mmCIF file of C-alpha atoms in Angstrom:
data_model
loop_
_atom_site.group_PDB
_atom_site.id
_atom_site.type_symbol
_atom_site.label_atom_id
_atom_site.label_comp_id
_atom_site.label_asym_id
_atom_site.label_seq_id
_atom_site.Cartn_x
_atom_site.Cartn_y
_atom_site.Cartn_z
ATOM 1 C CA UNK A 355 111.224 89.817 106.268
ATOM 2 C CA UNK A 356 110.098 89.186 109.744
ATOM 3 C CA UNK A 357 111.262 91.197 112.190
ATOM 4 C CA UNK A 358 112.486 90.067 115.615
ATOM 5 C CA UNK A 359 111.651 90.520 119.603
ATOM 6 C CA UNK A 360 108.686 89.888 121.217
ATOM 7 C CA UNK A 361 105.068 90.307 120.565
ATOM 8 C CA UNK A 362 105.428 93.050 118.366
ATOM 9 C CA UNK A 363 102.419 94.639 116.476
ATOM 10 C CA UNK A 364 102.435 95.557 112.828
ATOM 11 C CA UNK A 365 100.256 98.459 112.336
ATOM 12 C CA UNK A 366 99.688 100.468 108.120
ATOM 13 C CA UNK A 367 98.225 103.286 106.497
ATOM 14 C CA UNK A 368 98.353 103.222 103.424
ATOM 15 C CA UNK A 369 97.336 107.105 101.271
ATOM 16 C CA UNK A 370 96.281 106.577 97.624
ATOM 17 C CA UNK A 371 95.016 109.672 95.904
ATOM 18 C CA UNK A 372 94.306 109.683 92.157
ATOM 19 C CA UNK A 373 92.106 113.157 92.798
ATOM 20 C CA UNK A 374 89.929 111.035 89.973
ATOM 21 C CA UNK A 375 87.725 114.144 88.427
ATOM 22 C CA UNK A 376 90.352 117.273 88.764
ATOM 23 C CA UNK A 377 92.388 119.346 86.533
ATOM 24 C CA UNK A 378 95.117 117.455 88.315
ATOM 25 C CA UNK A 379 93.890 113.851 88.317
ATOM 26 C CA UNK A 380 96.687 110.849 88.583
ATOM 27 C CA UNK A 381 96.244 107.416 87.212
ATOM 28 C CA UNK A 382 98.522 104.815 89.458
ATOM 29 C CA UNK A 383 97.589 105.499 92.961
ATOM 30 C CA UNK A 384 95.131 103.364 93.740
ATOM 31 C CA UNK A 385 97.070 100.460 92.374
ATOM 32 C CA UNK A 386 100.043 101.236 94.691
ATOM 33 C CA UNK A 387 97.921 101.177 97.277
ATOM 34 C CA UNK A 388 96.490 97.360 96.228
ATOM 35 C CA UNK A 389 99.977 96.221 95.386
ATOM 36 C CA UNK A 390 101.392 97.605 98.647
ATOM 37 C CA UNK A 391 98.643 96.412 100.527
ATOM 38 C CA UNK A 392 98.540 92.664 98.890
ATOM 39 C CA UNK A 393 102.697 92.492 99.460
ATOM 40 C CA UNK A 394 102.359 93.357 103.075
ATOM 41 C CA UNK A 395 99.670 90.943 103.770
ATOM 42 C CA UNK A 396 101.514 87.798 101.515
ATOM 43 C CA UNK A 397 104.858 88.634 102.005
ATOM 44 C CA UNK A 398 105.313 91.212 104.694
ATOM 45 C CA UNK A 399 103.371 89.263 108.072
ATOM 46 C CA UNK A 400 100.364 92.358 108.402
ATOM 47 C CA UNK A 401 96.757 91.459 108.857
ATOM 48 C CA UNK A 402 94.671 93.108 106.663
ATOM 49 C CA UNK A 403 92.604 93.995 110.146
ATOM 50 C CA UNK A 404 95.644 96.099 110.851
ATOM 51 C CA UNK A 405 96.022 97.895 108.172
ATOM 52 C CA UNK A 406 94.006 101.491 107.175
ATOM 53 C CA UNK A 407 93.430 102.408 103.846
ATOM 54 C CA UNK A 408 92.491 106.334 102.947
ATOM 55 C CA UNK A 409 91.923 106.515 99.611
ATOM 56 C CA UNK A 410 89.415 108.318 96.587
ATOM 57 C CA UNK A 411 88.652 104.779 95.445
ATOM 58 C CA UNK A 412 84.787 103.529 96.822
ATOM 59 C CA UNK A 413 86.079 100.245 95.616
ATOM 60 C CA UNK A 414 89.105 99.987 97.209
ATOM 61 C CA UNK A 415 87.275 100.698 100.652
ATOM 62 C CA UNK A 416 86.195 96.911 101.694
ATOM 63 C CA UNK A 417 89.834 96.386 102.184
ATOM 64 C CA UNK A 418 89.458 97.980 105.192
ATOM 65 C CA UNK A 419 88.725 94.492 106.957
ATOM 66 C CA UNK A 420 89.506 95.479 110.212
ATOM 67 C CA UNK A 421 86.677 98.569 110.077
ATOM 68 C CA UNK A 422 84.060 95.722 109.557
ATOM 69 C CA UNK A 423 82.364 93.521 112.502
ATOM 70 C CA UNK A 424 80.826 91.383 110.253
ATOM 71 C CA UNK A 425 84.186 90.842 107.480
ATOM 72 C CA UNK A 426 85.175 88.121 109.813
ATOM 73 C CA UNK A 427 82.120 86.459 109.743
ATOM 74 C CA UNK A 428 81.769 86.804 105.737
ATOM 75 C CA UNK A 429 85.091 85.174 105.066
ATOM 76 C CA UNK A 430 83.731 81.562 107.256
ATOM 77 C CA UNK A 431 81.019 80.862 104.139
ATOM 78 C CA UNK A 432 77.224 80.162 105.696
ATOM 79 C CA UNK A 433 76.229 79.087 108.637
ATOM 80 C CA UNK A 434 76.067 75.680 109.733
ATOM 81 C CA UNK A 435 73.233 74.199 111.610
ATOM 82 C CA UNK A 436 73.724 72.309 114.569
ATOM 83 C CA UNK A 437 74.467 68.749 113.421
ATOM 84 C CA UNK A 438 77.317 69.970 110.992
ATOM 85 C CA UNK A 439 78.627 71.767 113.716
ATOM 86 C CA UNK A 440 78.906 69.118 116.485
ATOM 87 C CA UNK A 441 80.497 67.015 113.324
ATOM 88 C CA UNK A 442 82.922 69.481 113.150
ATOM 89 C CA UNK A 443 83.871 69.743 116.827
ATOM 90 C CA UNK A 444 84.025 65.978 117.213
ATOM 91 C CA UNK A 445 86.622 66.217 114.220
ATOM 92 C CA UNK A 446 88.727 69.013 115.873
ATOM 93 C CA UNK A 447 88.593 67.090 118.807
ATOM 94 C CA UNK A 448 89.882 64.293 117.616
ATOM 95 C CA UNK A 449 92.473 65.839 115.411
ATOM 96 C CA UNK A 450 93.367 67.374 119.441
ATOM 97 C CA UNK A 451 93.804 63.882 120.506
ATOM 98 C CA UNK A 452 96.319 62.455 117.515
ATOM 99 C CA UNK A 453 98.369 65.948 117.692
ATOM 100 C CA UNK A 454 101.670 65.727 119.014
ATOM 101 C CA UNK A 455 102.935 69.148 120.128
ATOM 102 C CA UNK A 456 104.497 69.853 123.138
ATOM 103 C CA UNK A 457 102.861 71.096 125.703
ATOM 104 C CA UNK A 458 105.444 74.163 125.799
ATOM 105 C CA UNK A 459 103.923 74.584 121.937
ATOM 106 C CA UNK A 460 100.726 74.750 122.860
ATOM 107 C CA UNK A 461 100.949 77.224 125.850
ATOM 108 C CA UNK A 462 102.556 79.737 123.587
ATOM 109 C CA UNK A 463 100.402 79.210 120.980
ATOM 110 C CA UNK A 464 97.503 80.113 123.182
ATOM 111 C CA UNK A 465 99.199 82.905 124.744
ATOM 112 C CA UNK A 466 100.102 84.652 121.145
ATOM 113 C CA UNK A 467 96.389 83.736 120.335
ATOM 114 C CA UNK A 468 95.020 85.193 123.693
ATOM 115 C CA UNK A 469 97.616 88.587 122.562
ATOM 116 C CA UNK A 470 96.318 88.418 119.160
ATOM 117 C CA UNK A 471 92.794 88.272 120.349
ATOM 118 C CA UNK A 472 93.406 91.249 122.730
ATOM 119 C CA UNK A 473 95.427 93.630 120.130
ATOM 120 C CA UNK A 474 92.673 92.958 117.416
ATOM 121 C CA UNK A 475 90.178 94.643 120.259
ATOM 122 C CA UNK A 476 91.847 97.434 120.683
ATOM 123 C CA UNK A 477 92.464 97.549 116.751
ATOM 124 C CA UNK A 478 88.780 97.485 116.219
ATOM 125 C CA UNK A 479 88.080 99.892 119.166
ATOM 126 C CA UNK A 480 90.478 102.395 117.606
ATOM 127 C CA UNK A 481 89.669 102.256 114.287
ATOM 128 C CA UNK A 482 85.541 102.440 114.782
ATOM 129 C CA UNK A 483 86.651 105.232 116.886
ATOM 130 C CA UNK A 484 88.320 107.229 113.718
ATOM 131 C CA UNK A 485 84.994 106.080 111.340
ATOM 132 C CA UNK A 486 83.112 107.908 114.055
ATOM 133 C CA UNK A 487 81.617 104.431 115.510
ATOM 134 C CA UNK A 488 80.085 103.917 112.212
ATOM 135 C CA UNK A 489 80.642 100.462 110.750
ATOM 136 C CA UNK A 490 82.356 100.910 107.002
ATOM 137 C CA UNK A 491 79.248 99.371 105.395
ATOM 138 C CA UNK A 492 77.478 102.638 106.295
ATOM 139 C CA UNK A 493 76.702 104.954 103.338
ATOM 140 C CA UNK A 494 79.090 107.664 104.108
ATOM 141 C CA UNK A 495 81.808 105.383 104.697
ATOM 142 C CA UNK A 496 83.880 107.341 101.647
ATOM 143 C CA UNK A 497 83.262 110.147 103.625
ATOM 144 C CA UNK A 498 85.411 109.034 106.830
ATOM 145 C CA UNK A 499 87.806 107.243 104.449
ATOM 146 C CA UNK A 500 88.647 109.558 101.994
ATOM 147 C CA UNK A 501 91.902 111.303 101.910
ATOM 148 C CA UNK A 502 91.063 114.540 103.355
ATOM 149 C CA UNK A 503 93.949 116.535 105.001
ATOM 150 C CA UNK A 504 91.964 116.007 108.167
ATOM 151 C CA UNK A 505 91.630 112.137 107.912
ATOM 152 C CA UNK A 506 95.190 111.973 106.666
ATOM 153 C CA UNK A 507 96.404 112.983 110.342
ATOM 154 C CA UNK A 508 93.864 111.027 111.669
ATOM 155 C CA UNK A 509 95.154 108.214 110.310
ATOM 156 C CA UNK A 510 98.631 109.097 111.603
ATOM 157 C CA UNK A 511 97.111 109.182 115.006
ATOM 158 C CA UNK A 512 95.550 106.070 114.404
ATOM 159 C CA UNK A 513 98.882 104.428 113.159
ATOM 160 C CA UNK A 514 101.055 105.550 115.939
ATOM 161 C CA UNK A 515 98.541 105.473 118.785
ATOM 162 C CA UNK A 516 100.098 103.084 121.631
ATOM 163 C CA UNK A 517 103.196 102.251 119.794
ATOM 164 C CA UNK A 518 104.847 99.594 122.152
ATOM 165 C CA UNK A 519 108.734 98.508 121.642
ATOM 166 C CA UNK A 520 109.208 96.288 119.129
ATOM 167 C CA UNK A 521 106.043 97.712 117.445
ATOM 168 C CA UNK A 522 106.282 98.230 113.440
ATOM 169 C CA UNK A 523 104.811 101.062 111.758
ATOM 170 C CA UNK A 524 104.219 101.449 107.985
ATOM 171 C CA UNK A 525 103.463 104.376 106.142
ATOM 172 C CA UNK A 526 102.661 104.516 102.274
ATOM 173 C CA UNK A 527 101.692 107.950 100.410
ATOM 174 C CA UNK A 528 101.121 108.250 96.309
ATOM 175 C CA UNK A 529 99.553 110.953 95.384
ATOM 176 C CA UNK A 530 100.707 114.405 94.971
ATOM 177 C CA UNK A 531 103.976 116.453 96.078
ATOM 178 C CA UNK A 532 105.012 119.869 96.468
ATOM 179 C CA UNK A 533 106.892 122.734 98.028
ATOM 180 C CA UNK A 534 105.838 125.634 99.865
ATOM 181 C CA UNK A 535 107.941 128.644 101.153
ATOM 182 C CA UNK A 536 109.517 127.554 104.669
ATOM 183 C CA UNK A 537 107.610 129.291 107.393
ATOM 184 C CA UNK A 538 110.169 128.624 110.612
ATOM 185 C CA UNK A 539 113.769 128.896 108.748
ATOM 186 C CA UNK A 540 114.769 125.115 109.150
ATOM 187 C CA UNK A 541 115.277 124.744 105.341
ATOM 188 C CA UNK A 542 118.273 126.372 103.970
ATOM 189 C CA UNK A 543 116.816 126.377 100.498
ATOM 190 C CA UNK A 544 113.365 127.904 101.972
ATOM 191 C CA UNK A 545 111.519 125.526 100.533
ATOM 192 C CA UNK A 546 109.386 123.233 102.755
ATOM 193 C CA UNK A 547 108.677 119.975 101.424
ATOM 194 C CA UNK A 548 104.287 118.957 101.760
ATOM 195 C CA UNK A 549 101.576 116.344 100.458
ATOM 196 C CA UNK A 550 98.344 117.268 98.897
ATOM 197 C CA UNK A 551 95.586 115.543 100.419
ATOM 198 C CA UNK A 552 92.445 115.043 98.489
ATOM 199 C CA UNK A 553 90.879 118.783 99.830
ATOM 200 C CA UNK A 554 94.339 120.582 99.729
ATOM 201 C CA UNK A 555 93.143 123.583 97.641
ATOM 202 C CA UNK A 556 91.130 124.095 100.221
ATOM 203 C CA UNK A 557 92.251 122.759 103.215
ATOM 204 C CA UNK A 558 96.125 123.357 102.704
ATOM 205 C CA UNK A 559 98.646 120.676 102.841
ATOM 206 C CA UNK A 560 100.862 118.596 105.048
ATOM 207 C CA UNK A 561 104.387 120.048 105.339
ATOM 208 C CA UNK A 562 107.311 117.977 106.114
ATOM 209 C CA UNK A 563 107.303 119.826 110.037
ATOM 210 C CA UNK A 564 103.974 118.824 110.415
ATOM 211 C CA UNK A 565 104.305 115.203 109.461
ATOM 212 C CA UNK A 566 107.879 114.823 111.255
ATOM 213 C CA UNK A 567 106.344 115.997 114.452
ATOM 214 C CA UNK A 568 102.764 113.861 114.267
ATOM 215 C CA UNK A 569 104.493 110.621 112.577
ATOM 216 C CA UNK A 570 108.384 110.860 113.231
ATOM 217 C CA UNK A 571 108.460 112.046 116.795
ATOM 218 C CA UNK A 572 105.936 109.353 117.916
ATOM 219 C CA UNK A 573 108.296 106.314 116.991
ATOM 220 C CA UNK A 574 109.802 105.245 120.725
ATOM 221 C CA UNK A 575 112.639 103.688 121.679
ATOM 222 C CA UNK A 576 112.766 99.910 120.366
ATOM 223 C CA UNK A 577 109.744 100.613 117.620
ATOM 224 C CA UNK A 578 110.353 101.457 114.196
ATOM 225 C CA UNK A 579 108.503 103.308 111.160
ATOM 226 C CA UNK A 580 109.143 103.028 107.378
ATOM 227 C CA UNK A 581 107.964 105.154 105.186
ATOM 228 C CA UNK A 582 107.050 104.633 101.564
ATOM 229 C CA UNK A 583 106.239 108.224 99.714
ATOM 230 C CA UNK A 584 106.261 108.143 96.157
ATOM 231 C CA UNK A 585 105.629 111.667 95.068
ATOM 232 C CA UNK A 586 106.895 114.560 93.518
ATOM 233 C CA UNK A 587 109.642 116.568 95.554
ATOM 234 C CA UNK A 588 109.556 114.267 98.715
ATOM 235 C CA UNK A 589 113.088 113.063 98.977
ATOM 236 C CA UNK A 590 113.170 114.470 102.319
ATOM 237 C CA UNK A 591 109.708 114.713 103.001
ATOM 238 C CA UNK A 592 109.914 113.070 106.628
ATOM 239 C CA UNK A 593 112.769 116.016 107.787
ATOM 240 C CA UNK A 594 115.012 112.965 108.827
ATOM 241 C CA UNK A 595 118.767 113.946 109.530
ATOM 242 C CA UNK A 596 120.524 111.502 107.500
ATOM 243 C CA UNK A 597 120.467 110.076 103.628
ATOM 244 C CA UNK A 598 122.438 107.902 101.883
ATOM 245 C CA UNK A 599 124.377 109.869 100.014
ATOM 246 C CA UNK A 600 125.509 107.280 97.083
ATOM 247 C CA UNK A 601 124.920 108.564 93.559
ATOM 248 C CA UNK A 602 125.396 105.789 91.450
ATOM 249 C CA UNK A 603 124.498 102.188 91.376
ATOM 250 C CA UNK A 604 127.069 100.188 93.749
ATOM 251 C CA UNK A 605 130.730 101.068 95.209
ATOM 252 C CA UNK A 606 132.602 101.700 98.609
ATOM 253 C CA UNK A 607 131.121 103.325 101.614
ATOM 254 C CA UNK A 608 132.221 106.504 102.714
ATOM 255 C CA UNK A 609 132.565 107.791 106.583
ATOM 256 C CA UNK A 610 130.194 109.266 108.041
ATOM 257 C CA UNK A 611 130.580 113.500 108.002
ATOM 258 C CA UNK A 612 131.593 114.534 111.293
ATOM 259 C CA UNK A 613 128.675 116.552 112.948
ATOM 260 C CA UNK A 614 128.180 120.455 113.146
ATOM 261 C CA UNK A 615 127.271 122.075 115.938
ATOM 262 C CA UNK A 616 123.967 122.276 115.981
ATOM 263 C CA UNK A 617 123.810 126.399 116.409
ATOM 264 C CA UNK A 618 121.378 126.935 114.010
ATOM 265 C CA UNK A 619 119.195 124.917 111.909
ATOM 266 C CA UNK A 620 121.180 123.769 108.128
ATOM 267 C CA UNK A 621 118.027 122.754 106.342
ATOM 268 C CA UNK A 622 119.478 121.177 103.220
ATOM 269 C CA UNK A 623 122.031 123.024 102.401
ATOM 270 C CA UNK A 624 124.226 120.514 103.592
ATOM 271 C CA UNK A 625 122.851 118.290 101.190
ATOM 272 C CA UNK A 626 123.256 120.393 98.585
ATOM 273 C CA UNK A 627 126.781 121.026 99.202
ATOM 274 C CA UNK A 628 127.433 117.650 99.306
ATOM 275 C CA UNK A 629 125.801 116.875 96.136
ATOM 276 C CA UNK A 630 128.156 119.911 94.784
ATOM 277 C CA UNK A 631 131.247 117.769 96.503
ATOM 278 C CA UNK A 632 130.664 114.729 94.472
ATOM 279 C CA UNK A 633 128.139 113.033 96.706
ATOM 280 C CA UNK A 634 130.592 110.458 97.828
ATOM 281 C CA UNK A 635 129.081 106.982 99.153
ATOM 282 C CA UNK A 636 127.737 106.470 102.311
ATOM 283 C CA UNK A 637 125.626 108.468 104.935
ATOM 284 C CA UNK A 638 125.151 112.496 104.804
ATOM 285 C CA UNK A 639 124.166 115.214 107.507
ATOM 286 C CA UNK A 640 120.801 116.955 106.543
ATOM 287 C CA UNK A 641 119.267 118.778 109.448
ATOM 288 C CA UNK A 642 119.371 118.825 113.575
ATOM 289 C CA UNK A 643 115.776 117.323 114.160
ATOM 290 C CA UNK A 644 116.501 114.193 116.819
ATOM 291 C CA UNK A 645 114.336 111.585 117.189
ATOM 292 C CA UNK A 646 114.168 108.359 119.014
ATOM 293 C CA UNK A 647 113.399 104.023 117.290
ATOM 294 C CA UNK A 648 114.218 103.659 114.329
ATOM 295 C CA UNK A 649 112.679 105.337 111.093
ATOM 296 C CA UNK A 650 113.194 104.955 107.597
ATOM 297 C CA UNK A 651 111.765 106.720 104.496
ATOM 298 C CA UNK A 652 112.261 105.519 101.021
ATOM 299 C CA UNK A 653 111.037 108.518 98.820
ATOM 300 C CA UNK A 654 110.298 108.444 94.742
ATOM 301 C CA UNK A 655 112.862 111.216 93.901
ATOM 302 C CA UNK A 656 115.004 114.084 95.012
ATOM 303 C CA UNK A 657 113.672 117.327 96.412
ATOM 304 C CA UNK A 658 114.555 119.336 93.043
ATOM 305 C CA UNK A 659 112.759 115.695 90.942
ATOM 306 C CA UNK A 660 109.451 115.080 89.968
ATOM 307 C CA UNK A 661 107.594 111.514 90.287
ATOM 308 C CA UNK A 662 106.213 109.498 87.824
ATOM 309 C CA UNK A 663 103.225 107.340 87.043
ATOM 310 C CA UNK A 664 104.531 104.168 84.626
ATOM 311 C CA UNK A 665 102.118 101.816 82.772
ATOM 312 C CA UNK A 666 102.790 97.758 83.256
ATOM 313 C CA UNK A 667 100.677 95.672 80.716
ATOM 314 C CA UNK A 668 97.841 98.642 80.507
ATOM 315 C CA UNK A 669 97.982 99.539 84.288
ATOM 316 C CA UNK A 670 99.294 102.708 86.106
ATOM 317 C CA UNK A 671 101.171 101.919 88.908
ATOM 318 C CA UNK A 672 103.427 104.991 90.509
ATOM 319 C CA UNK A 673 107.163 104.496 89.000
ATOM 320 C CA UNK A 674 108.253 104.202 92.554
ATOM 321 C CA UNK A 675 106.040 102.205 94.308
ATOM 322 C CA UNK A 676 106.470 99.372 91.271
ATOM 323 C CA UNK A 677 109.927 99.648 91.522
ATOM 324 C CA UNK A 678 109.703 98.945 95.238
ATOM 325 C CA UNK A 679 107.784 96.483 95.106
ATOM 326 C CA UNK A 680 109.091 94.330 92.471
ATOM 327 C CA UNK A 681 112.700 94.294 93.720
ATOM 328 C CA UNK A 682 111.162 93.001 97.248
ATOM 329 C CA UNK A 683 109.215 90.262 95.481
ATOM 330 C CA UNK A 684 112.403 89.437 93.585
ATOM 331 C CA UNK A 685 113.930 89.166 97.001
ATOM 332 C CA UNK A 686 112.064 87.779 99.546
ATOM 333 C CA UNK A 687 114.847 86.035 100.828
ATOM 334 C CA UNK A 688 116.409 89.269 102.000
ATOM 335 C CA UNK A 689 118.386 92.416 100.357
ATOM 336 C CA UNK A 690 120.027 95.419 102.255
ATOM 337 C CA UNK A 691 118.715 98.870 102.367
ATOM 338 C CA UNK A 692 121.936 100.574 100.558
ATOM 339 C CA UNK A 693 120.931 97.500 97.339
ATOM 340 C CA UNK A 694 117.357 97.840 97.690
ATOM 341 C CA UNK A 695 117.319 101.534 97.253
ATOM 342 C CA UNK A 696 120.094 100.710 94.528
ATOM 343 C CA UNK A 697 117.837 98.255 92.626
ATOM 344 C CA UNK A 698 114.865 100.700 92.655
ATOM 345 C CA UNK A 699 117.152 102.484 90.778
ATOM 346 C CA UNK A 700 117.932 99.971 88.112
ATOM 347 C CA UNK A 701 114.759 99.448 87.710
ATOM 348 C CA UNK A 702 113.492 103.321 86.810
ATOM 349 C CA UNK A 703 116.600 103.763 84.695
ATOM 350 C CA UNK A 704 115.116 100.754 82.983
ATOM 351 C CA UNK A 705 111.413 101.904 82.511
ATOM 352 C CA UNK A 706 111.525 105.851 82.346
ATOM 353 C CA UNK A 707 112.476 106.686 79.626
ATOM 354 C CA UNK A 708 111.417 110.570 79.022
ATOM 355 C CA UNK A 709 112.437 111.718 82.516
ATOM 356 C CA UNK A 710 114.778 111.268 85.111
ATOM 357 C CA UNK A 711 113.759 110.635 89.050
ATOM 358 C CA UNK A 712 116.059 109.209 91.999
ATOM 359 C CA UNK A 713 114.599 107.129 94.565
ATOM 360 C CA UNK A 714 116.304 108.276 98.334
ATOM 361 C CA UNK A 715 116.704 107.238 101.554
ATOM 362 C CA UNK A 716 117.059 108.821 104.484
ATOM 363 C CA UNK A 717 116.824 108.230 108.645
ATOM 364 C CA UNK A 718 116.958 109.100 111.580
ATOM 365 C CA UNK A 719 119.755 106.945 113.413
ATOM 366 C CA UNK A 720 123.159 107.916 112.931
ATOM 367 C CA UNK A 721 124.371 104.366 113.419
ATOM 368 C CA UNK A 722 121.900 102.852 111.109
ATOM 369 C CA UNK A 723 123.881 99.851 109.195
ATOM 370 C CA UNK A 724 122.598 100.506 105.559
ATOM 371 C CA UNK A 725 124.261 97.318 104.849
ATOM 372 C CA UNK A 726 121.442 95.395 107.005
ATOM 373 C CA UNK A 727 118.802 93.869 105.737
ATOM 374 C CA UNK A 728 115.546 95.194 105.029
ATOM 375 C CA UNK A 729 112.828 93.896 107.261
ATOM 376 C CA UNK A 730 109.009 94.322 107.721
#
């Protein structure tokens, strides 16, 4: 699931809300966020330095390796006096001497280590920058990390801030979804589509404009985002201009829709009416909103749905998120986007079993080949 092209970066943030102590309290989302976060580290090529986590969880906050100057340090056991460590270098030297590589090998090896080295810098700069140059083994290190609607788009600043072509961006949300009335006419069915950070009662919540704008519109030419957002009411929660229209599990590929003028905003009414035509397979016009890379946006249901938490062998995991992840584990050798969205699928109709939710996709490339392979 690598991708390709040069040094690219692989950058996460990763949103799991339980709102642990509330009327409205969930149960799975800070496991999605530790299964997400252990796939993309074992499987998906991320460094856990790379990746932010926001979440209502105190314990879940040490993953946040790349927030810690001394993590590094931790993870080498104690420290070795003098004589151990002139052993050790006599070793390594030695080990030098019987190696074989090339020296082509070695001079890239030191220049991706010398690029490494210079990317986890400016990692670490950025992301002391958004604790407020406080190290996360300060006391109020929930406080910077928590979910808040403010630290939410922080984050998204912090995920997409010097995207570079070739660059990778990840986005993972479970928590709480809704819909607000449409403020700006863009949705046909006047219902915007939003998140509920941790504070949203009070601080309000992130509409699908809002998010499109601060995470979508960022992605540049050559770069490319996927989004993860298991939630109620979020199948298109990113505002991206096409879906995959396919209904049921596998069969034939239909054309793409020929365009509309783009006179005034269609919202989803187009989707709607498609949905009313039989929702043939293939790729379906949504709205007008044009952006640039590549982004893609697996969401837990339809716009109309709600999502679900499950429980696997006495754990809550989102319905979503598990389904996601075990059909990548189960593939790891590679599976298109049009079969993995299918097989997340399978795999609700399989374990829901008092309600009904669709996983979607949608994007933002017209051309996008759904029959390519999923990559991180």
């Amino acid at each position: 699931m690598e991708g390709t092209g040069g040094h690219a970066r692989k950058k996460a943030l990763l949103v799991g809300i339980n709102y642990t102590g509330t009327s409205k309290a969930l149960r799975g989302c800070h496991n999605d966020v530790d299964r997400v976060m252990s796939f993309l580290t074992q499987v998906g090529g991320f460094h856990q330095r790379d990746i932010l986590i926001l979440t209502d969880n105190a314990g879940l906050l040490s993953l946040n390796r790349g927030l810690d100057p001394v993590a590094d340090a931790a993870t080498r056991g104690p420290k070795k006096d003098k004589k151990d460590n002139k052993k050790d270098k006599k070793e390594k030297k030695d080990k030098k001497e019987k190696s074989h590589e090339d020296d082509d090998k070695k001079a890239k090896k030191k220049q991706k280590k010398q690029e490494d080295k210079k990317d986890n810098k400016k990692n670490k700069k950025a992301l002391h920058q958004f604790m407020g140059g406080q190290d996360i083994s300060t006391n109020n290190a929930a406080q910077h990390l928590a979910p808040t609607r403010a630290n939410i788009l922080k984050g998204i600043d912090w995920l997409t801030n010097d995207v570079q072509k070739d660059d990778l961006l990840f986005f993972h949300y479970s928590g709480h979804g809704g819909q607000i009335a449409d403020t700006d006419g863009d949705e046909d069915d006047g219902k915007d589509e939003c998140l509920c950070p941790l504070d949203y009662e009070t601080a309000g919540v992130l509409v699908d404009d809002l998010l499109h704008e601060k995470l979508v519109s960022k992605v540049v030419d050559g770069s490319r985002l996927v989004a993860i957002m298991d939630c109620c009411h979020s199948g298109t929660g990113l505002d991206l201009p096409f879906m995959c229209k396919a209904k049921g599990q596998q069969g034939e590929k239909g054309k793409l829709n020929e365009k509309k003028k783009p006179h005034k905003k269609k919202g989803k009414k187009d989707k709607k009416d498609k949905k009313e035509a039989g929702d043939s397979k293939g790729k379906g016009k949504l709205c007008t909103k044009k952006s640039r890379g590549s982004t893609v946006c697996f969401s837990g249901c339809m716009d109309s749905q709600c999502s679900a938490d499950l429980s696997i062998d006495g754990q809550f995991t989102g319905a979503m998120s598990y389904a996601l992840i075990e059909t990548l584990r189960k593939h790891e050798s590679g599976i298109s986007y049009e079969d993995l969205l299918y097989s997340m699928r399978e795999v609700l109709t399989t374990k829901l079993r008092t309600m009904v939710q669709t996983p979607q996709l949608t994007f933002n490339q017209e051309d996008f080949d759904l029959d390519s392979t999923f990559r991180l």
